[in-house]
mmCIF file of C-alpha atoms in Angstrom:
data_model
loop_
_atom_site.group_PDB
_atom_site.id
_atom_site.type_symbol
_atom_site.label_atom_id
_atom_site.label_comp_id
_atom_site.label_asym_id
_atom_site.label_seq_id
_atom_site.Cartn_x
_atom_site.Cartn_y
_atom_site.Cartn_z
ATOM 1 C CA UNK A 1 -48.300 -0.555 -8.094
ATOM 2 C CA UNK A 2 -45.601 -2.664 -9.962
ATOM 3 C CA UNK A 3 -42.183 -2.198 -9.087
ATOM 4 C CA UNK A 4 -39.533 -1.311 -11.440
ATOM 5 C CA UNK A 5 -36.703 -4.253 -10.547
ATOM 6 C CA UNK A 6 -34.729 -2.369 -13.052
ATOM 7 C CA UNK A 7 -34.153 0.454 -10.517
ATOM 8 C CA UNK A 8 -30.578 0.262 -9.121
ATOM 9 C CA UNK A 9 -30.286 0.942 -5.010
ATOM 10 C CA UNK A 10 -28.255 4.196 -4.339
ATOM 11 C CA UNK A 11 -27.387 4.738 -0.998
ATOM 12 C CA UNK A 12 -28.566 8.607 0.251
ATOM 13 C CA UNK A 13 -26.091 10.470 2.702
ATOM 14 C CA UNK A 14 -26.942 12.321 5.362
ATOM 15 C CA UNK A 15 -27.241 15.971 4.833
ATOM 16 C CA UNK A 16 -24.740 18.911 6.195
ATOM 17 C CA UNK A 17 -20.805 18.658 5.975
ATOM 18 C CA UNK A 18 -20.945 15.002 3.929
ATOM 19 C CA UNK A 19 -16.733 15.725 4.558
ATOM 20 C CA UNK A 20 -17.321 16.111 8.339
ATOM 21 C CA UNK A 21 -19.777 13.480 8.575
ATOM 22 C CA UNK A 22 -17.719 10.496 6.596
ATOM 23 C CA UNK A 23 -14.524 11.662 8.857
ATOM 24 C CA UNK A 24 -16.917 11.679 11.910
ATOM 25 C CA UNK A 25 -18.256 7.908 10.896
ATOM 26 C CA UNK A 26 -14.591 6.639 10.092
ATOM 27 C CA UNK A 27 -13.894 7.469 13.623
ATOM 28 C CA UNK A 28 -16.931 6.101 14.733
ATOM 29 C CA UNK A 29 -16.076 3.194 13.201
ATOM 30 C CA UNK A 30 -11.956 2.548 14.348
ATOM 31 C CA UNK A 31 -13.395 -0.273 16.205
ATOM 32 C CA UNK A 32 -14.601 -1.874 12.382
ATOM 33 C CA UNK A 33 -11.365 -1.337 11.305
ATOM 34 C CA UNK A 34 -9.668 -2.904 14.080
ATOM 35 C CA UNK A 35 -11.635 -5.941 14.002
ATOM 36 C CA UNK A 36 -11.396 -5.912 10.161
ATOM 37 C CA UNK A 37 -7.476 -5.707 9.976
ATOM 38 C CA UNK A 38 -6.977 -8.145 12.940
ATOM 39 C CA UNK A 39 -9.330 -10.807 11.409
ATOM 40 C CA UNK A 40 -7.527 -10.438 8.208
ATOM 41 C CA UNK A 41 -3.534 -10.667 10.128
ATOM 42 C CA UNK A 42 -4.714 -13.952 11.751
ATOM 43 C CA UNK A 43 -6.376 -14.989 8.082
ATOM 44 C CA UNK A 44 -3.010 -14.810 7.147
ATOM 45 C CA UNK A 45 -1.118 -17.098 9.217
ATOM 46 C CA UNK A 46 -3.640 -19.536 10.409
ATOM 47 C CA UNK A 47 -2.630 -22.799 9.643
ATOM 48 C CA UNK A 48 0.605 -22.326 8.665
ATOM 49 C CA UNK A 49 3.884 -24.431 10.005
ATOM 50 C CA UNK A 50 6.616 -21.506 10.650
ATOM 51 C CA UNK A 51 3.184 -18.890 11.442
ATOM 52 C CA UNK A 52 4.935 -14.989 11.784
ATOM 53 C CA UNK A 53 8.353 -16.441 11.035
ATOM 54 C CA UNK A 54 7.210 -15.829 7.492
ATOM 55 C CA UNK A 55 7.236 -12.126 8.760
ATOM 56 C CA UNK A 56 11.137 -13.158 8.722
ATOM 57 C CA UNK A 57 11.645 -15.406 6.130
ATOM 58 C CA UNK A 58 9.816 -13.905 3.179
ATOM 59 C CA UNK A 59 12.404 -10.401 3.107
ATOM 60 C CA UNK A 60 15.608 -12.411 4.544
ATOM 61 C CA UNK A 61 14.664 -14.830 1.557
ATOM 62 C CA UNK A 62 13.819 -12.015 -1.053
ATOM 63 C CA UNK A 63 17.072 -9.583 -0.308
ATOM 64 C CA UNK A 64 19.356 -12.699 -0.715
ATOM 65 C CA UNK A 65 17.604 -13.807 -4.001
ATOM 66 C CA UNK A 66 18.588 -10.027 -5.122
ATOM 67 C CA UNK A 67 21.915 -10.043 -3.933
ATOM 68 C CA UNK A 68 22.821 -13.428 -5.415
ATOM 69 C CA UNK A 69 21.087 -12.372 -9.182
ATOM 70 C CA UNK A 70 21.570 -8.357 -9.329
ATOM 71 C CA UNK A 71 25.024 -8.202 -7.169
ATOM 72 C CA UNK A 72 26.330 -11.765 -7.750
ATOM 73 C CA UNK A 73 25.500 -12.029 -11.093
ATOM 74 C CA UNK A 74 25.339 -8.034 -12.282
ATOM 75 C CA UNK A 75 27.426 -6.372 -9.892
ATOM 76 C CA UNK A 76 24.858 -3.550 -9.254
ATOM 77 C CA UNK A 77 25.874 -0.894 -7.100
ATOM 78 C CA UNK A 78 23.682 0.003 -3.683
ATOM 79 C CA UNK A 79 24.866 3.690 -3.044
ATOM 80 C CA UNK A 80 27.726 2.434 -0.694
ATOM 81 C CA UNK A 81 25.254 0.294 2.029
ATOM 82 C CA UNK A 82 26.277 -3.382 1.991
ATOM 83 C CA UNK A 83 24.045 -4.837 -0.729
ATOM 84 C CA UNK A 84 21.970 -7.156 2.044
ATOM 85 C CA UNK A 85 21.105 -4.321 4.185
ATOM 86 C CA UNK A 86 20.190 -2.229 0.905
ATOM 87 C CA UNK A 87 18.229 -4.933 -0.469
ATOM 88 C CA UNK A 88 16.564 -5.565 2.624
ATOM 89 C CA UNK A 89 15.205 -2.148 2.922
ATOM 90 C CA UNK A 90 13.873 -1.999 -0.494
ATOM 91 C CA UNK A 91 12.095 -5.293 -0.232
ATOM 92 C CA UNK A 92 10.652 -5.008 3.611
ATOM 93 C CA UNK A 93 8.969 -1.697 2.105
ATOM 94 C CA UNK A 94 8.292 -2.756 -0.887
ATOM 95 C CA UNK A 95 6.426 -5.881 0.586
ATOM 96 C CA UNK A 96 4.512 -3.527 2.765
ATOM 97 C CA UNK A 97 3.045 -1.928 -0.199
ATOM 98 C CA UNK A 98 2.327 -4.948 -2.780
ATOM 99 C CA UNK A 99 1.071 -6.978 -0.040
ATOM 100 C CA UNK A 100 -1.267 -3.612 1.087
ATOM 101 C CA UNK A 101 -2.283 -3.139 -2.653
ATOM 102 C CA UNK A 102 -3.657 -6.418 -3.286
ATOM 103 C CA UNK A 103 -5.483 -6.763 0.283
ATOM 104 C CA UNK A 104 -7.423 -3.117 -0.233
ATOM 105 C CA UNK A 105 -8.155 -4.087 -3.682
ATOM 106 C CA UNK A 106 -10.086 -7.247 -3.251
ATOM 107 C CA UNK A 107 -11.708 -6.057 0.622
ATOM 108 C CA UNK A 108 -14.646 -4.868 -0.469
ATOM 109 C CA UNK A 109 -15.516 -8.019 -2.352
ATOM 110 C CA UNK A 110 -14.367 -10.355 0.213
ATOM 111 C CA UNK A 111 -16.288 -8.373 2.477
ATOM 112 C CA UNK A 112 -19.480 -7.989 0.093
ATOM 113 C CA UNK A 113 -22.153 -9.559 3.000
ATOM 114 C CA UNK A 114 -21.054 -6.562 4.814
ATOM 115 C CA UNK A 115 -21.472 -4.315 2.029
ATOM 116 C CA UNK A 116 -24.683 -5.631 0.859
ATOM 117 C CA UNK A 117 -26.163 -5.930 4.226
ATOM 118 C CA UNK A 118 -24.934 -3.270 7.384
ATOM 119 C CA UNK A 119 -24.161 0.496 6.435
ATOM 120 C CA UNK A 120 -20.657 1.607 7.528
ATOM 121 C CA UNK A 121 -18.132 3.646 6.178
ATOM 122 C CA UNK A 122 -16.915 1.829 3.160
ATOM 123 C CA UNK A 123 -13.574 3.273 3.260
ATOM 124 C CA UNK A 124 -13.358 1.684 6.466
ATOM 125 C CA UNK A 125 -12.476 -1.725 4.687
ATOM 126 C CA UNK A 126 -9.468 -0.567 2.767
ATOM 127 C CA UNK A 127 -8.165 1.208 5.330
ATOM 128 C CA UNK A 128 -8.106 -1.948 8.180
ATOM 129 C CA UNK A 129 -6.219 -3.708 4.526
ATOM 130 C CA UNK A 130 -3.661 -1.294 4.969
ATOM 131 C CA UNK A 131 -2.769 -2.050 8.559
ATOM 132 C CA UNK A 132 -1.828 -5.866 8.865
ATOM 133 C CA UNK A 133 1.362 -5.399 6.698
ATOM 134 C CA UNK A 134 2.355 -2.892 9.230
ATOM 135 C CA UNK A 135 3.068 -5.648 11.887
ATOM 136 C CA UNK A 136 5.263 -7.278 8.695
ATOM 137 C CA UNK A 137 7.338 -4.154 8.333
ATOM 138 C CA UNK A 138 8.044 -3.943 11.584
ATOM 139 C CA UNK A 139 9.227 -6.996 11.930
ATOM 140 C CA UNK A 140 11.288 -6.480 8.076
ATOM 141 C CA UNK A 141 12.782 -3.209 9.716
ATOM 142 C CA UNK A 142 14.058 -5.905 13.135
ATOM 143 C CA UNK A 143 15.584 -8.186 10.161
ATOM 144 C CA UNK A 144 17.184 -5.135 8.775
ATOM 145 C CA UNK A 145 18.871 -3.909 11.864
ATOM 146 C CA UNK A 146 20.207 -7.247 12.746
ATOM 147 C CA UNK A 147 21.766 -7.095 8.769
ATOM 148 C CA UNK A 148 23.441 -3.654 9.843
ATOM 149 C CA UNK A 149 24.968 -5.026 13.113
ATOM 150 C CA UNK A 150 26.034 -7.696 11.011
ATOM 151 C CA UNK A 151 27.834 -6.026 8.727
ATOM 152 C CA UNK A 152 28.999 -2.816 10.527
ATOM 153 C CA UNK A 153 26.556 -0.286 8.880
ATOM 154 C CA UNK A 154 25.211 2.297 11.823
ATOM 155 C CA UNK A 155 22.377 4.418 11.696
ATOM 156 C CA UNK A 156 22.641 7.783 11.610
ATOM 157 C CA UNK A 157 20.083 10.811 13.296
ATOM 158 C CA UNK A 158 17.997 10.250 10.559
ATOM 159 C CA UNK A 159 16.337 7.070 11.869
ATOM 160 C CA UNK A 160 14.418 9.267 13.549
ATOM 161 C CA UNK A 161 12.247 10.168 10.752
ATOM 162 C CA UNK A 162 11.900 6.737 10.222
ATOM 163 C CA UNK A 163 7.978 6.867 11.626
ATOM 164 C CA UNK A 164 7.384 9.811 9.199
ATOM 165 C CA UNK A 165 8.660 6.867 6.171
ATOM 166 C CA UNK A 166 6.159 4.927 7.872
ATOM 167 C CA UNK A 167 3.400 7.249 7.444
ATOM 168 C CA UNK A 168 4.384 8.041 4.070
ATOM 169 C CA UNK A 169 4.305 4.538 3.256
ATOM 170 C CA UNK A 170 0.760 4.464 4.607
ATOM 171 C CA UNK A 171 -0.526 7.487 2.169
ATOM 172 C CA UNK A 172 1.252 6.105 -0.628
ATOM 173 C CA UNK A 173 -0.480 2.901 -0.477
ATOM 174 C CA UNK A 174 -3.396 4.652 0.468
ATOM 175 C CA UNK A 175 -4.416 6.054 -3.177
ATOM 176 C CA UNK A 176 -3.320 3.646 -5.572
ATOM 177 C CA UNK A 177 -5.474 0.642 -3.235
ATOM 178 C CA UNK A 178 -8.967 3.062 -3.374
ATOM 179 C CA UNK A 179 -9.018 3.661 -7.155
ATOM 180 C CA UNK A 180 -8.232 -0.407 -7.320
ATOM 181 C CA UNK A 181 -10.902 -1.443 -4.530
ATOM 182 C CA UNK A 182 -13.241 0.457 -6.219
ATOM 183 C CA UNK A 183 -12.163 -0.246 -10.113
ATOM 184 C CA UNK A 184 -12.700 -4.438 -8.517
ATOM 185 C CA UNK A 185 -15.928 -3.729 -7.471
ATOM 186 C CA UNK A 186 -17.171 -3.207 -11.337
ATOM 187 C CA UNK A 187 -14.682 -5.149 -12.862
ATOM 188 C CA UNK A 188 -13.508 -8.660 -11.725
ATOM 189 C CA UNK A 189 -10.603 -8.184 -14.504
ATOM 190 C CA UNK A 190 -8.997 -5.807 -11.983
ATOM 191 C CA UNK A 191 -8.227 -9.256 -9.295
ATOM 192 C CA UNK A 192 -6.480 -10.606 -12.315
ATOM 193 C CA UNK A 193 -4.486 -7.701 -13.122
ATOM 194 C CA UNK A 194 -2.722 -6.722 -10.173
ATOM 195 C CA UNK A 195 -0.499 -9.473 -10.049
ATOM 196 C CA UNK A 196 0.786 -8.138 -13.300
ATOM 197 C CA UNK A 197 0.406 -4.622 -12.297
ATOM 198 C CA UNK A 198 2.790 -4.934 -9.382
ATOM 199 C CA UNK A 199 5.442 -7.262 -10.928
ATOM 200 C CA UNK A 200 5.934 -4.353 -13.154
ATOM 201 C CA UNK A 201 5.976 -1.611 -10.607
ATOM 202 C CA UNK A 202 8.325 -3.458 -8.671
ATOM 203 C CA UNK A 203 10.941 -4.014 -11.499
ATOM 204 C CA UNK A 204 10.336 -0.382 -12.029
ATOM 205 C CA UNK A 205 11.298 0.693 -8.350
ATOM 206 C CA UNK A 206 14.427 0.669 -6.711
ATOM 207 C CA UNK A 207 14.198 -2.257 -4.677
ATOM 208 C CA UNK A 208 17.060 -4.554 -6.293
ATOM 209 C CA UNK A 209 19.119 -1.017 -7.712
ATOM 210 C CA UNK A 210 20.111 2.122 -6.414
ATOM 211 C CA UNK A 211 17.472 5.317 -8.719
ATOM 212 C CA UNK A 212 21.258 6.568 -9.023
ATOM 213 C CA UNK A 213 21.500 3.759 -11.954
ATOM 214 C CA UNK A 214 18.482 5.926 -14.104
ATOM 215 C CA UNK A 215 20.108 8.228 -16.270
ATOM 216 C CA UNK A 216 20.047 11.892 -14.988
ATOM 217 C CA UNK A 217 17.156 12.714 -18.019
ATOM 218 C CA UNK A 218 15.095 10.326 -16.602
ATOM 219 C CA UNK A 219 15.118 10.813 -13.339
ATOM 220 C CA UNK A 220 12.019 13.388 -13.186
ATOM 221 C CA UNK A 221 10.245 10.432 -14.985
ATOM 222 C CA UNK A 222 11.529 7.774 -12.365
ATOM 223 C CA UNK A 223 10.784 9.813 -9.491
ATOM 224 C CA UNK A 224 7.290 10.131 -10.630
ATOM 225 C CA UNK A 225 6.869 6.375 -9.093
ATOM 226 C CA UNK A 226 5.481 7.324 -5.946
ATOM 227 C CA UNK A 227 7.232 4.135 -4.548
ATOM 228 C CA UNK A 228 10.612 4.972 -5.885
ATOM 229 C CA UNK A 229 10.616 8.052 -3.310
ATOM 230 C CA UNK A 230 9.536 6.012 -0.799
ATOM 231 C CA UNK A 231 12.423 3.420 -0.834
ATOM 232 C CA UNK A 232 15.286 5.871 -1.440
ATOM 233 C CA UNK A 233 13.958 7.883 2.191
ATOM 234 C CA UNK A 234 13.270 4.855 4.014
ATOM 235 C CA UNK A 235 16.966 3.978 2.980
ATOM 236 C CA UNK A 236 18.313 7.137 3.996
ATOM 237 C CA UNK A 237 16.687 6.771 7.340
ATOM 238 C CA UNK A 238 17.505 3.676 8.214
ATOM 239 C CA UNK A 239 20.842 3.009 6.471
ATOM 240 C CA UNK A 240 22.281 6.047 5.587
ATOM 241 C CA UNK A 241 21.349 5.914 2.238
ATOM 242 C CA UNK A 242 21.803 9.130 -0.082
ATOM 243 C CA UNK A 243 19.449 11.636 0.592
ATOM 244 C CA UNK A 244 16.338 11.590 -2.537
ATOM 245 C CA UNK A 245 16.942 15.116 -3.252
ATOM 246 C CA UNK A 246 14.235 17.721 -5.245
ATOM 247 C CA UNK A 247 12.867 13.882 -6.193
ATOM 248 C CA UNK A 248 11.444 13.397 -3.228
ATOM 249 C CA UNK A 249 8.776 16.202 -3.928
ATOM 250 C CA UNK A 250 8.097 14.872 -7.115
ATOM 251 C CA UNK A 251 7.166 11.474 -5.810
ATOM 252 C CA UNK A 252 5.435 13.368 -2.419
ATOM 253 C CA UNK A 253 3.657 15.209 -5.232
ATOM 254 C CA UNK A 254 2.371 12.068 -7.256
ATOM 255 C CA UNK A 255 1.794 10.230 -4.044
ATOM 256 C CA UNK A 256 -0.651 13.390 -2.647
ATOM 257 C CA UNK A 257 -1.939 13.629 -6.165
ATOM 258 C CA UNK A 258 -3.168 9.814 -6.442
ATOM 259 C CA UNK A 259 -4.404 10.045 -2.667
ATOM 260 C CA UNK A 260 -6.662 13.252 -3.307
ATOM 261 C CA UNK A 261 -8.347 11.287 -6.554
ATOM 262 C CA UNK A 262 -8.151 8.051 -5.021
ATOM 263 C CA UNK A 263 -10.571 9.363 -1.935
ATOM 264 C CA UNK A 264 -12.721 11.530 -4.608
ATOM 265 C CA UNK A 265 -13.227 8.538 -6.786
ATOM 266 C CA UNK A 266 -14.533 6.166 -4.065
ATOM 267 C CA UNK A 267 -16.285 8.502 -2.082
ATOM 268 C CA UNK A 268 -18.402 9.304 -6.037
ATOM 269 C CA UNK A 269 -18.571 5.546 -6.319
ATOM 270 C CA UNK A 270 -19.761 4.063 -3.010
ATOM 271 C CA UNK A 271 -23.340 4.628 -3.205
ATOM 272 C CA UNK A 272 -23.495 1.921 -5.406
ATOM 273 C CA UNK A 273 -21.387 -0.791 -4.125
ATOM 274 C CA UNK A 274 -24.302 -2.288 -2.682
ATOM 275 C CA UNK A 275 -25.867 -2.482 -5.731
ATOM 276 C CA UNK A 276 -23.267 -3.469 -8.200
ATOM 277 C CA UNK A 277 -21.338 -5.678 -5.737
#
């Protein structure tokens, strides 16, 4: 009987609980994502001269680029935090999720033997892309306390919520990076759009400026930036930045929002990765 090479492949799940079974077979599968996100932090700095210093480098580098253009040059206010240790924060979290976004977005095509050849969780892939930038922040967060002792700025009891920033930081990358992985598996066009896509988030986050500098209309609008929320509470842990306010649930909100449809999307699309990829 001749074959129809016109029929796509469509991978079947197992029956039951598919929701218990893919959490059961992520877990299954921590060691993949170990191995994945490991492979990918030494990817990073093999073969180059300073190795992790660029851990150090890249947000000492960035912050002072900001504080010679946006406080040098347009005397932009930073909530009352010395400008370097404000800056700092903004870009050692911001980094975390740029650098996050464009690994998850392009792991399932850089990892398309896998795909195409062993079953595993798929999710698994973008998930281990979410964990090497960790090991950055952490090291952005050292840079930022050594700014603080620098320049006299002590934290307060709210650096204590500072793992729950981390975790946020996780889930807000966590959304945006599965609608993209999976967007890249269909279209290429999506590789050469993020570098666009996240210079423009970034100028509209408040890395370099305070969200105090968006007029009060706007502010529902500009809190709607997942990442904006995410900045401004990191600050106020660390620093003892301003507190986000009723903001903060708006970006918590957008943040769960894009999460919830970023794990419905991928989980509809990833019977066909193997085909399409």
């Amino acid at each position: 009987m001749a074959i129809d090479v016109r029929e796509r492949w469509t991978e079947n799940p197992p029956s039951g609980s598919v929701r218990w079974q893919r959490t059961r077979e992520l877990w299954d599968a921590r060691e993949l994502v170990g191995f994945l996100a490991l492979r990918d932090l030494k990817a990073r700095y093999k073969q180059a001269v300073f190795g992790f210093g660029w851990a150090v480098v890249q947000p000492l580098a960035g912050a002072l680029v900001f504080a010679l253009v946006f406080r040098g040059l347009a005397d932009v206010s930073s909530d009352g935090l010395p400008y370097l240790v404000f800056a700092l924060v903004g870009f050692v979290v911001w980094s975390y999720f740029s650098l996050s976004l464009n690994s998850a977005t392009s792991t399932l095509i850089v990892n398309s033997s896998m795909v195409t050849k062993v079953y595993f969780p798929r999710i698994a892939a973008p998930i281990a892309a979410l964990l090497p930038g960790l090991l950055n922040m952490a090291v952005g967060f050292g840079v930022v306390a050594v700014a603080m002792v620098v320049f006299g700025a002590a934290p307060t009891l709210a650096i204590l919520a500072l793992p729950l920033c981390v975790l946020a930081a996780i889930l807000v990358a966590l959304g945006p990076s599965l609608i993209l992985a999976t967007l890249h598996v269909k279209y290429r066009d999506v590789a050469a759009a993020i570098g666009l896509v996240t210079q423009m988030w970034l100028l509209a986050s408040p890395v370099a400026y305070p969200s105090s500098l968006v007029p009060d209309r706007w502010q529902w609008l500009y809190a709607m930036n997942p990442v904006a929320g995410l900045i401004d509470v990191t600050r106020w842990s660390i620093a003892g930045g301003p507190w986000p306010g009723p903001d903060l649930a708006i970006s918590a909100g957008v943040a769960l929002v894009l999460m919830v449809w970023g794990l419905v999307y991928f989980q509809r699309a990833e019977r066909r990765f193997a085909d399409i990829i």
